[in-house]
Short mmCIF file of C-alpha atoms (C1' of nucleotides) in Angstrom, two decimals:
data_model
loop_
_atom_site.label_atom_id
_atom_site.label_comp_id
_atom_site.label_asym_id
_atom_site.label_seq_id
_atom_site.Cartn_x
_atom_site.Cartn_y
_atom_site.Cartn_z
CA UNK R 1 -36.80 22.28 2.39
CA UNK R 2 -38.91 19.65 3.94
CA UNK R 3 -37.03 16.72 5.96
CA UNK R 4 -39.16 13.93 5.30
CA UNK R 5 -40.62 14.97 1.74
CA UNK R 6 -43.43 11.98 0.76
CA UNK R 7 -41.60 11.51 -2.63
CA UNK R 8 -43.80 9.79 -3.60
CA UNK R 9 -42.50 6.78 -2.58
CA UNK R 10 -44.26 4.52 -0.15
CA UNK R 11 -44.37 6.44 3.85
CA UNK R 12 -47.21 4.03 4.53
CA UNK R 13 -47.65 1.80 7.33
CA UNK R 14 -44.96 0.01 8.89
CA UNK R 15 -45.15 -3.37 7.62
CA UNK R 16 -46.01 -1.80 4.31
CA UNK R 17 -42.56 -0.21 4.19
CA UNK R 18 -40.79 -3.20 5.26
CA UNK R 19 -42.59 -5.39 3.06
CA UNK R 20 -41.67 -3.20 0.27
CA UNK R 21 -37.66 -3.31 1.35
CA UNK R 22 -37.59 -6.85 2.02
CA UNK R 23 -39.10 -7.53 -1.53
CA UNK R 24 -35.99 -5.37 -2.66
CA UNK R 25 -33.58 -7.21 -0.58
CA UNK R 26 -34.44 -11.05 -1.21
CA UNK R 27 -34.93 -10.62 -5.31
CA UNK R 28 -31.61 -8.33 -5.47
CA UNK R 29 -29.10 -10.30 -2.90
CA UNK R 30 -32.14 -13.57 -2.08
CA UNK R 31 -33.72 -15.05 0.33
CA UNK R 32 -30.98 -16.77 2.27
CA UNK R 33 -28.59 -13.87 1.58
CA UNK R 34 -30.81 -11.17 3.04
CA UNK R 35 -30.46 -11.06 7.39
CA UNK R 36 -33.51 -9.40 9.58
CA UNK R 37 -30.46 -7.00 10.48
CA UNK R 38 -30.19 -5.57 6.73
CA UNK R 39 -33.88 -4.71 6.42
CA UNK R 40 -33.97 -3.29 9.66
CA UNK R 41 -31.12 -1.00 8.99
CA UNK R 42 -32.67 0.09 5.72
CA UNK R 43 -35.86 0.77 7.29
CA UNK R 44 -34.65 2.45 9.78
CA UNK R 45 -35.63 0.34 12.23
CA UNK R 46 -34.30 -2.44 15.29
CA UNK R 47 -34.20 -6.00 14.59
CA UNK R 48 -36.68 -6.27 16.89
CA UNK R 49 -39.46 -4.25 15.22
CA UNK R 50 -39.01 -6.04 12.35
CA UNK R 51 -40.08 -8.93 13.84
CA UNK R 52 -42.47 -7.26 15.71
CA UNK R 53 -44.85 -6.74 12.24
CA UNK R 54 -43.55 -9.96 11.13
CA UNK R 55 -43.80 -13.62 13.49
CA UNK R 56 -40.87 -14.55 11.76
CA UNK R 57 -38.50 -14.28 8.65
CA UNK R 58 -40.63 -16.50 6.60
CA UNK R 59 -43.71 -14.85 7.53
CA UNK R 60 -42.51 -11.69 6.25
CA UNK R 61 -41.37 -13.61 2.79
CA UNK R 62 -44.57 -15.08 3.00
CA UNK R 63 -46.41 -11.48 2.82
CA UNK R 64 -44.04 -10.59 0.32
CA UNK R 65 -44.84 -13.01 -2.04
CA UNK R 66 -48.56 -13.58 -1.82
CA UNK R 67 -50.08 -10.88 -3.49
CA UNK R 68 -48.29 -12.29 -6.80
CA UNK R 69 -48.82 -15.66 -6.43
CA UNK R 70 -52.79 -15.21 -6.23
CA UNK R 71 -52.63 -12.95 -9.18
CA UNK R 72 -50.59 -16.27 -11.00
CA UNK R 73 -53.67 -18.72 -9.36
CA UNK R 74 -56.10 -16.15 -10.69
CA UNK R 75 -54.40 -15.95 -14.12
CA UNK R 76 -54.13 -19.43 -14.48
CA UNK R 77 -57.57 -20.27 -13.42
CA UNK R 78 -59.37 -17.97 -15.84
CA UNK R 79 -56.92 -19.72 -18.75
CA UNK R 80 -57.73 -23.56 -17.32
CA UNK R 81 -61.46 -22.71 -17.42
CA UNK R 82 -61.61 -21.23 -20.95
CA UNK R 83 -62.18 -23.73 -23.69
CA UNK R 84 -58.28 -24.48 -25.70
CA UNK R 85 -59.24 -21.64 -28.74
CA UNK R 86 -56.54 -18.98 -30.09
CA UNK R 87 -58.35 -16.40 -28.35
CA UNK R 88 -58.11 -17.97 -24.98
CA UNK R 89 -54.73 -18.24 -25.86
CA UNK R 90 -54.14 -14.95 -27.04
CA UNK R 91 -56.16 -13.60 -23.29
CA UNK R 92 -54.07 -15.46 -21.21
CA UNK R 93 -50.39 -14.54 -22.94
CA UNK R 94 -51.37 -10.85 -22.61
CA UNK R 95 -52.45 -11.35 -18.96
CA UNK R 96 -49.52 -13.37 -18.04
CA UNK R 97 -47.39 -10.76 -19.76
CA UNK R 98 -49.33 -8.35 -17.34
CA UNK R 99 -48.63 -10.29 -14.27
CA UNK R 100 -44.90 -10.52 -15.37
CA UNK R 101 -44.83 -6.64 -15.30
CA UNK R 102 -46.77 -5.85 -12.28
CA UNK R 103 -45.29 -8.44 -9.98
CA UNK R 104 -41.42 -8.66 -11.91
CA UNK R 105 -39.65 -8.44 -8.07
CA UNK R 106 -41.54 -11.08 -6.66
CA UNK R 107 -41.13 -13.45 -9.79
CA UNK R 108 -37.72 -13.22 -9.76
CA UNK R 109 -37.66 -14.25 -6.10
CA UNK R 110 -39.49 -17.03 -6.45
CA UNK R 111 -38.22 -18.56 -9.47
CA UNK R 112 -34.82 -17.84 -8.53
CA UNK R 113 -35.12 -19.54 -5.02
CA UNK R 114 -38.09 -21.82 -6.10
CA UNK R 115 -36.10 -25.07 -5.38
CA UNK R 116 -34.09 -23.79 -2.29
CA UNK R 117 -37.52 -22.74 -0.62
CA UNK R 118 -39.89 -25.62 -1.24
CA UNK R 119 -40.90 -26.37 2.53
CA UNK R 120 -42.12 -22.40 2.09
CA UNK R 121 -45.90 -22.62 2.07
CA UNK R 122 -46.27 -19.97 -0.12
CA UNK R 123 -43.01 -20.81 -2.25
CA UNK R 124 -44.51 -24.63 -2.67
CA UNK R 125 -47.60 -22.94 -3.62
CA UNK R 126 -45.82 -21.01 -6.53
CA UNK R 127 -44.27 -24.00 -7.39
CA UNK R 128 -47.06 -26.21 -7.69
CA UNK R 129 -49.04 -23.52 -9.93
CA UNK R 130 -45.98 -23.38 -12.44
CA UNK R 131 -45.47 -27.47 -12.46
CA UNK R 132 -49.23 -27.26 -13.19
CA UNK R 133 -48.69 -24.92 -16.08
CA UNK R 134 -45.97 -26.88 -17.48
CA UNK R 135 -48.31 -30.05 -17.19
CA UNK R 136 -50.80 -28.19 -18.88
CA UNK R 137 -48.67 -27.09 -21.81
CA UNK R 138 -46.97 -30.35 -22.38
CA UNK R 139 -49.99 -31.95 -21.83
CA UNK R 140 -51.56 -33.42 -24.86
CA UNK R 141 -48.63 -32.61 -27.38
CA UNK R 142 -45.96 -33.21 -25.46
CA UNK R 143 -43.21 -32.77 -28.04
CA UNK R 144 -39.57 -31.46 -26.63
CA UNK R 145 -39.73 -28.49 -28.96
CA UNK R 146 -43.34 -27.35 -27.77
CA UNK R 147 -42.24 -27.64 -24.19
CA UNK R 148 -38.76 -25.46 -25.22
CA UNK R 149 -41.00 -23.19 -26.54
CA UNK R 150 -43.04 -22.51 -23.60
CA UNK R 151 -39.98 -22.66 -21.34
CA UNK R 152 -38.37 -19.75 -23.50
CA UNK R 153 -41.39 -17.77 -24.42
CA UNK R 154 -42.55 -17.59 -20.81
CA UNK R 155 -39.41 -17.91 -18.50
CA UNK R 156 -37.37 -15.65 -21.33
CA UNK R 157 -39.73 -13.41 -20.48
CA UNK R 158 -40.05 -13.69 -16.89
CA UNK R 159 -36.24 -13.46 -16.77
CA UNK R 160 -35.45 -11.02 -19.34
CA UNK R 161 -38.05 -8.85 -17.17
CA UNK R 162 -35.94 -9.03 -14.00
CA UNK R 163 -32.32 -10.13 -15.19
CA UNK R 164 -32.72 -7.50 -17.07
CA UNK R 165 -32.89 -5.13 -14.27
CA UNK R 166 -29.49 -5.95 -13.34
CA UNK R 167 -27.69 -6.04 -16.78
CA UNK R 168 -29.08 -3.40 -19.08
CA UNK R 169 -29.43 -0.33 -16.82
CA UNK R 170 -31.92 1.82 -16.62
CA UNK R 171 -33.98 0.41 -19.63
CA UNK R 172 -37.20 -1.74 -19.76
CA UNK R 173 -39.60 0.48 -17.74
CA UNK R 174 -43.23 -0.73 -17.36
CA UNK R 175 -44.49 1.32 -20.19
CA UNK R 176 -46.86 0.04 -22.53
CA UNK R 177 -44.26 -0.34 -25.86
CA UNK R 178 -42.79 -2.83 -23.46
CA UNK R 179 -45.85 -4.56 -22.40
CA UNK R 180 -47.04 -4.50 -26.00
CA UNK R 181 -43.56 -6.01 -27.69
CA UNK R 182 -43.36 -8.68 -25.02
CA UNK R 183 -46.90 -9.88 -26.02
CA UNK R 184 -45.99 -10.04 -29.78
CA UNK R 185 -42.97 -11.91 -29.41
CA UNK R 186 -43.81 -14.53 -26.33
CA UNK R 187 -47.35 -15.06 -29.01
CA UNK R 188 -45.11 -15.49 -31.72
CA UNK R 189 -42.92 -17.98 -30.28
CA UNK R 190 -46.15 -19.96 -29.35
CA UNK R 191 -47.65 -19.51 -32.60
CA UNK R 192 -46.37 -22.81 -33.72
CA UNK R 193 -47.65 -24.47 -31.05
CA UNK R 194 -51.59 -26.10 -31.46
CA UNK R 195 -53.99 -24.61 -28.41
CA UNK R 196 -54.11 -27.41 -27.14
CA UNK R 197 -54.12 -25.22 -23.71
CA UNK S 1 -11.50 -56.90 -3.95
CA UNK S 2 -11.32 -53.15 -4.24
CA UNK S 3 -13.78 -51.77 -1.27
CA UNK S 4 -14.21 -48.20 -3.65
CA UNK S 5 -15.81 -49.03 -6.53
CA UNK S 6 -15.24 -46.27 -9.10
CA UNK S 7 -19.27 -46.46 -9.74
CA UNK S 8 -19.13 -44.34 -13.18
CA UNK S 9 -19.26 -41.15 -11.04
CA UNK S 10 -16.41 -39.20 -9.86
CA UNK S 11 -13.66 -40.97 -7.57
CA UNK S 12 -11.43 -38.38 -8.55
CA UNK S 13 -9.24 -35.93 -6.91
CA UNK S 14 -11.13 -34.70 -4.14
CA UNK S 15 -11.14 -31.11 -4.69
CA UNK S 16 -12.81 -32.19 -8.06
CA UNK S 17 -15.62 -34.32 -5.82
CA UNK S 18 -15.67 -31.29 -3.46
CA UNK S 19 -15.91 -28.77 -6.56
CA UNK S 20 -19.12 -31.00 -8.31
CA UNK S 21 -20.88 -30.75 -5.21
CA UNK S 22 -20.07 -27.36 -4.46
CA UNK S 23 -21.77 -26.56 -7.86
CA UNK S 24 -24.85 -29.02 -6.87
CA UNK S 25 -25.65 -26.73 -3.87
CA UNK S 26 -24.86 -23.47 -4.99
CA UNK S 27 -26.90 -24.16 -8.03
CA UNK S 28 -29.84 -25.51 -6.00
CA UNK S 29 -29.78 -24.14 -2.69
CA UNK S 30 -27.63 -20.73 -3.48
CA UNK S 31 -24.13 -19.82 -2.58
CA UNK S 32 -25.65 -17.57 0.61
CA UNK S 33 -27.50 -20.92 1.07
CA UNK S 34 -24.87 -23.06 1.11
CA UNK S 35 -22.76 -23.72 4.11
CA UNK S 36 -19.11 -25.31 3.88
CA UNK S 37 -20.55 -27.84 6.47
CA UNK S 38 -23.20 -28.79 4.37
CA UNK S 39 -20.93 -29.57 1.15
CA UNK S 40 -18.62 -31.36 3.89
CA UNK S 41 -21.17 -33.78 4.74
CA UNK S 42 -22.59 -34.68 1.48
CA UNK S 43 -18.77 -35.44 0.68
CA UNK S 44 -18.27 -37.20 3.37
CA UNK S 45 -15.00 -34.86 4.43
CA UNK S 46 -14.78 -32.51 7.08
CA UNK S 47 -15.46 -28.53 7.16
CA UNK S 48 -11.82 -28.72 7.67
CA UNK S 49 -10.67 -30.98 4.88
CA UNK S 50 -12.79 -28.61 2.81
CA UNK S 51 -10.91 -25.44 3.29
CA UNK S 52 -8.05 -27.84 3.19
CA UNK S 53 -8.37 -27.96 -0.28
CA UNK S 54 -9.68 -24.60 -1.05
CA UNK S 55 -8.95 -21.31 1.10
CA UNK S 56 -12.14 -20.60 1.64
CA UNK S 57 -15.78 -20.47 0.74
CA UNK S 58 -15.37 -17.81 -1.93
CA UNK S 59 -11.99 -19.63 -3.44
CA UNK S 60 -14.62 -22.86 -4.23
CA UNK S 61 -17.44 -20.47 -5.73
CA UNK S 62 -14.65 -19.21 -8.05
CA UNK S 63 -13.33 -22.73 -8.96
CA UNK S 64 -16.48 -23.60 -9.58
CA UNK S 65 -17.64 -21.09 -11.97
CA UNK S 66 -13.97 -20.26 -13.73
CA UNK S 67 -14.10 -23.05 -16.19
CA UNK S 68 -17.53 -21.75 -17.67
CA UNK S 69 -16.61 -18.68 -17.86
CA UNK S 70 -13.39 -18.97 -19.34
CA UNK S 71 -15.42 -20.58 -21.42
CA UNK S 72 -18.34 -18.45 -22.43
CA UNK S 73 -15.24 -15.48 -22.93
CA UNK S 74 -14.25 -17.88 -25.61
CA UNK S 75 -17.18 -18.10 -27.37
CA UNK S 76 -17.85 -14.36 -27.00
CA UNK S 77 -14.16 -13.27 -28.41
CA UNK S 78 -14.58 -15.55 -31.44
CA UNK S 79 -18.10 -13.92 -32.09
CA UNK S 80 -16.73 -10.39 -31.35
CA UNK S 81 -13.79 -10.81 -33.59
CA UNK S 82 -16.18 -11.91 -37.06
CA UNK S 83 -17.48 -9.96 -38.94
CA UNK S 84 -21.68 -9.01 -38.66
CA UNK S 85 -23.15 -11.60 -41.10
CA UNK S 86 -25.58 -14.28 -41.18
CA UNK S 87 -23.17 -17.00 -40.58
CA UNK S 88 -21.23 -15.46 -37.73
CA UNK S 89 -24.60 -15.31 -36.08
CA UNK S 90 -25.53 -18.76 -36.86
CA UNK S 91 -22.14 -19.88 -35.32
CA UNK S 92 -22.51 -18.13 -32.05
CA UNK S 93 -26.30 -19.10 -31.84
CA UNK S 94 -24.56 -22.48 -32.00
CA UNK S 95 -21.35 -22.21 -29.70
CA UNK S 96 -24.09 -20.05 -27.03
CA UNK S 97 -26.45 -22.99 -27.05
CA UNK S 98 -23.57 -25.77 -27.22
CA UNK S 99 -22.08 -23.60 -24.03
CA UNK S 100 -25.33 -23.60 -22.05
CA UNK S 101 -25.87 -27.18 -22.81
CA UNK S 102 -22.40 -27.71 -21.64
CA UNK S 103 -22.76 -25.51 -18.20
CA UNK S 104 -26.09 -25.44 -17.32
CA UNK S 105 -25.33 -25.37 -13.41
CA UNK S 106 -22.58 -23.17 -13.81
CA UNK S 107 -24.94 -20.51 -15.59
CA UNK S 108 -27.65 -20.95 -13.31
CA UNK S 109 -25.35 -20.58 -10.52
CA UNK S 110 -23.86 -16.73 -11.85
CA UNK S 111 -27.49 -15.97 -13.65
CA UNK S 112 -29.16 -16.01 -10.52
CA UNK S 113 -27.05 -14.55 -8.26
CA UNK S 114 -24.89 -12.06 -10.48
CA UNK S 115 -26.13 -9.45 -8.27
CA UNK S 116 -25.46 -10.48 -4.61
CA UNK S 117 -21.80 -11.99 -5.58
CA UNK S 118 -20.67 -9.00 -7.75
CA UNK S 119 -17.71 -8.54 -5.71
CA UNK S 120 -16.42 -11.82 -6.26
CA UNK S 121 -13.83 -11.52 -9.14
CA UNK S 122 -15.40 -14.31 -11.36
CA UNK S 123 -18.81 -13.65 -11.17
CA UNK S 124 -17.77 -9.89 -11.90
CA UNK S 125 -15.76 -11.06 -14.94
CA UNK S 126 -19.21 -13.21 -15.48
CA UNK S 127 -21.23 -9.99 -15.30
CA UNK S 128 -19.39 -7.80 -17.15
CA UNK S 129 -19.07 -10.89 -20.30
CA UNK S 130 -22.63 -10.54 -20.20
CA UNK S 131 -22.93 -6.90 -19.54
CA UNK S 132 -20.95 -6.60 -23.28
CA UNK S 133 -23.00 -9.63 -24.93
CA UNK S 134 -25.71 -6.93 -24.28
CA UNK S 135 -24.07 -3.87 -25.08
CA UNK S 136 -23.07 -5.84 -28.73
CA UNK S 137 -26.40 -7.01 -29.19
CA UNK S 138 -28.19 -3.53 -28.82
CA UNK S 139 -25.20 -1.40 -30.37
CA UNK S 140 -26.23 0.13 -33.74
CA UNK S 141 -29.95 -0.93 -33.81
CA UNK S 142 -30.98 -0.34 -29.98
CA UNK S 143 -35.02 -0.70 -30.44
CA UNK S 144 -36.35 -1.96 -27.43
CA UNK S 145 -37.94 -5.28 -29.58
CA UNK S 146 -34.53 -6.18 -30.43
CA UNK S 147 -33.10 -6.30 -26.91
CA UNK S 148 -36.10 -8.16 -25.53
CA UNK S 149 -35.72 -10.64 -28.24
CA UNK S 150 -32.65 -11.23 -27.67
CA UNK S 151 -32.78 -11.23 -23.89
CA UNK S 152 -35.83 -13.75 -24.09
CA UNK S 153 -33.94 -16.13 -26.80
CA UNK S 154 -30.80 -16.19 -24.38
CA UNK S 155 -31.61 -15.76 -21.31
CA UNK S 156 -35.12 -17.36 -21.85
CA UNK S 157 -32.89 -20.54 -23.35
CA UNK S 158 -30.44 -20.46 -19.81
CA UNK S 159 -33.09 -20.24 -17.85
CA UNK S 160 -35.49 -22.89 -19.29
CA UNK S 161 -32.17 -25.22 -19.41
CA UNK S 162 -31.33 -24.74 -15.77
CA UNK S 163 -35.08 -24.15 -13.96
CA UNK S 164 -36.77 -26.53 -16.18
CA UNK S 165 -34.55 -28.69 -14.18
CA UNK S 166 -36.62 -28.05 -11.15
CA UNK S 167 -40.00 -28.36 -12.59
CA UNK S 168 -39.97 -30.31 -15.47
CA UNK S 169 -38.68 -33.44 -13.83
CA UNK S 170 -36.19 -35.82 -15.81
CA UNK S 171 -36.51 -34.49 -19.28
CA UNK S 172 -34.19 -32.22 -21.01
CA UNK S 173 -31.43 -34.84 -21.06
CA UNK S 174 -28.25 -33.44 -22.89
CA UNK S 175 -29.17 -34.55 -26.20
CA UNK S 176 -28.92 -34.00 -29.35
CA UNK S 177 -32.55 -33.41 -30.15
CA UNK S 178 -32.69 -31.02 -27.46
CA UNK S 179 -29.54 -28.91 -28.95
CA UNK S 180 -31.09 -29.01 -32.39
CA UNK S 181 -34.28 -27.89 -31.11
CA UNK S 182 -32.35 -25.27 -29.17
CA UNK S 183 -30.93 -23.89 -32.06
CA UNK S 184 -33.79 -23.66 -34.13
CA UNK S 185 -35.94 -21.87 -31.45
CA UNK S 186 -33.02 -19.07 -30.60
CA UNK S 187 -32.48 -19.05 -34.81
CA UNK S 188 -35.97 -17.85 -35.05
CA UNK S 189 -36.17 -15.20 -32.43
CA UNK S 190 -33.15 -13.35 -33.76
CA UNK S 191 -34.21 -14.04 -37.75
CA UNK S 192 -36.11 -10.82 -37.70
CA UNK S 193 -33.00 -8.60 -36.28
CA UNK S 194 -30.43 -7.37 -38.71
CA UNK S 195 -27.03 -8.87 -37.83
CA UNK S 196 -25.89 -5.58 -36.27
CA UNK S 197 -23.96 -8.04 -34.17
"C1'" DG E 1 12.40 -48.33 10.52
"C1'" DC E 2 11.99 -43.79 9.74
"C1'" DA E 3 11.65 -39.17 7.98
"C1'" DG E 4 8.80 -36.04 5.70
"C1'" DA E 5 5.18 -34.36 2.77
"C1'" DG E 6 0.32 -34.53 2.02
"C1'" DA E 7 -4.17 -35.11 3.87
"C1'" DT E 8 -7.67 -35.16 7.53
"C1'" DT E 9 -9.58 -33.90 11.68
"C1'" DG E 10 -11.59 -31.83 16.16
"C1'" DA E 11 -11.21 -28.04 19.13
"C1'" DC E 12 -11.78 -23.54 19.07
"C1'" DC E 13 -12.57 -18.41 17.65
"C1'" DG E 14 -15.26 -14.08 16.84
"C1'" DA E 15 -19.17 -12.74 14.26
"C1'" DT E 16 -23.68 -13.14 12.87
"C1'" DC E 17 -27.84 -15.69 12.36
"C1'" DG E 18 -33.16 -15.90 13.63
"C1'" DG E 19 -35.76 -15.37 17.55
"C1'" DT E 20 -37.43 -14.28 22.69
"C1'" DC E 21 -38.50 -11.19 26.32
"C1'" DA E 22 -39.14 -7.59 29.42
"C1'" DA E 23 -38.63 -2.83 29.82
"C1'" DA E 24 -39.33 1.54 27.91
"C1'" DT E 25 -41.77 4.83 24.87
"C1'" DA E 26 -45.61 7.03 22.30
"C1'" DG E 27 -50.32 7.97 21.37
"C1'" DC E 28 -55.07 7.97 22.52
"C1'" DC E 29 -59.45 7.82 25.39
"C1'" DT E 30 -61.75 9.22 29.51
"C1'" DA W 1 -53.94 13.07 35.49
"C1'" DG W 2 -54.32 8.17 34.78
"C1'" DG W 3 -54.90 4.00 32.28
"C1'" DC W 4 -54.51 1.35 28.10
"C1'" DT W 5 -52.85 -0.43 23.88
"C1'" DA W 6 -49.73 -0.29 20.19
"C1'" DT W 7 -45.09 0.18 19.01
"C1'" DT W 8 -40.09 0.24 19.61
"C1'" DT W 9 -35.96 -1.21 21.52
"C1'" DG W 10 -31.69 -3.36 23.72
"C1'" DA W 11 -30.17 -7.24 26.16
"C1'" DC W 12 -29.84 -11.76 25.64
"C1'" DC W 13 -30.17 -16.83 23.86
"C1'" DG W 14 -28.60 -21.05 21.39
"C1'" DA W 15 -27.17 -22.26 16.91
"C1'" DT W 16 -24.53 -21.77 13.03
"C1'" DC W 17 -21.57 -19.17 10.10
"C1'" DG W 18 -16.61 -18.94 7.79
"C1'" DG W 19 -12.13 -19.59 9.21
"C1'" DT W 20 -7.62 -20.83 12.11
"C1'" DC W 21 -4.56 -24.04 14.15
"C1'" DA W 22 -2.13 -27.72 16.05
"C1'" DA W 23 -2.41 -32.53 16.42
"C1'" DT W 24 -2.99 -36.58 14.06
"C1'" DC W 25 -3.10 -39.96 10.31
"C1'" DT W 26 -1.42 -41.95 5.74
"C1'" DC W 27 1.48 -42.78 2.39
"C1'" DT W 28 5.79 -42.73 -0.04
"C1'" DG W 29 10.95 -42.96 -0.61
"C1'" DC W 30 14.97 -44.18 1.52
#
DNA sequence: GCAGAGATTGACCGATCGGTCAAATAGCCT
DNA sequence: AGGCTATTTGACCGATCGGTCAATCTCTGC
């Protein structure tokens, strides 16, 4: 009977942990809903330390949320390069559908609290990158149904992904059926739609 | 010379001003976000005058978010109470979308934060509507396909409605173009599914 | 004029917020 | 042992939170 069994779970560094818990905390109860106090007491730890790993409250949302958004800039950037084809299409639906999965906590953050945390650096980052993917889409053809279509293929997705978590159960674990159903229905819904990127 | 113009807007009651922007902030900024101050300034009231006309913080959030869900209970009770075909599906696509249309701000508000407000009465009587929309919807034929598409055609069509508002900037006016196009986009996600209800 | 109900307000309350700071503790190198 | 840095913590700060309360103001009916 060990007391402090790994688990498996994260016993990593400090700010690692906290990270990880304030991730939990601000896509489950948000940004503004989520005091230094409560992570601290689920860490473990004083207020204090808390802020010792982090300069501030924003600079530990800021950690939290910027692994994700430069997978989104990455993701984005290898689409915007590629020339507008169905396979470039096709590549950037299934890696989009991969960010969705690996980073689902820290996309519901943002796009939850997207417009309450503009003057966030990293937040008005996010933001920008999804206004420029929205731009992108509606770009050429700019009819109301092709934007709808986007809009529901990609933030059904991105919300079905993490709403999800709070209304059906246990269900929709990162497995690859899921991965693999999500891509054939967010490229069917766009199937109507010309690449015009 | 009357010095208060009724300007088109709302020179109603004031607990109906105070409720309208109550919705405005806790749609945008978040109910945790939102403090009675702030709604008393953009009224023009005091933080007093506010809880004058509603007990307190929690009593607005409900009188906000009551009519839409009394509501969307409506909707889901007449679809619950047809039998599986076709045309009872057709309805409710139409009555969901017609609701959303109707509420965006009021959906957005309980979407978002269903999870950090579940022990407010409405938002629980929110939850648990949706909680058995999902149940219904992945009853008899629970593949996981199924349940994604109709997580991605509903919630995908809430969530484009209410966070399109943020990044997409004026469009998605309340027409009826949009509601067609609304209709025809859910329509097709759930043609492939069975009416299992 | 005046009484009384409805509406509005500022003063005030305890609690909590994010954040600062100095003191204490723990771990490591020599 | 001593010195040094990294870490942790409680005490404390001003500001703001939701909420209470009594005093005012406004308007109506008589």
């Amino acid at each position: 009977m060990s007391s402090d069994a790994p688990s498996g779970s994260s016993r990593a560094r400090p700010s690692d942990e906290l990270r990880s818990i304030a991730l939990d905390q601000f896509s489950s109860v948000g940004y503004a809903g989520t005091s230094l106090q409560q992570i601290a007491d689920v860490a473990g730890y004083s207020k204090s330390s808390v802020l010792y790993h982090f300069a501030s409250k924003e600079a530990l949302l800021d950690a939290v949320l910027t692994p994700a958004i430069d997978e989104l800039q990455r993701v984005m950037a290898i689409w915007l390069s590629a020339r507008p084809s169905e396979q470039s299409r096709a590549a950037f639906v299934e890696s989009f559908v991969g960010f969705l999965l690996r980073y689902r906590l820290e996309v519901h953050t943002f796009i939850n609290q997207g417009a309450a945390l503009e003057d966030v650096p990293v937040v008005a980052r996010a933001n920008a990158l999804i206004a420029r993917l929205s731009d992108a889409v509606s770009a050429a053809d700019s009819s109301l149904e092709t934007k709808l279509r986007f809009g529901i293929a990609l933030g059904g997705a991105a919300y079905t992904l993490t709403a999800g978590l709070t209304y059906a159960d246990s269900a929709l674990q990162p497995d690859d059926e899921l991965r693999e159903a999500l891509i054939r229905i967010v490229s069917e819904l766009l199937s109507t739609v010309p690449p015009t990127r």
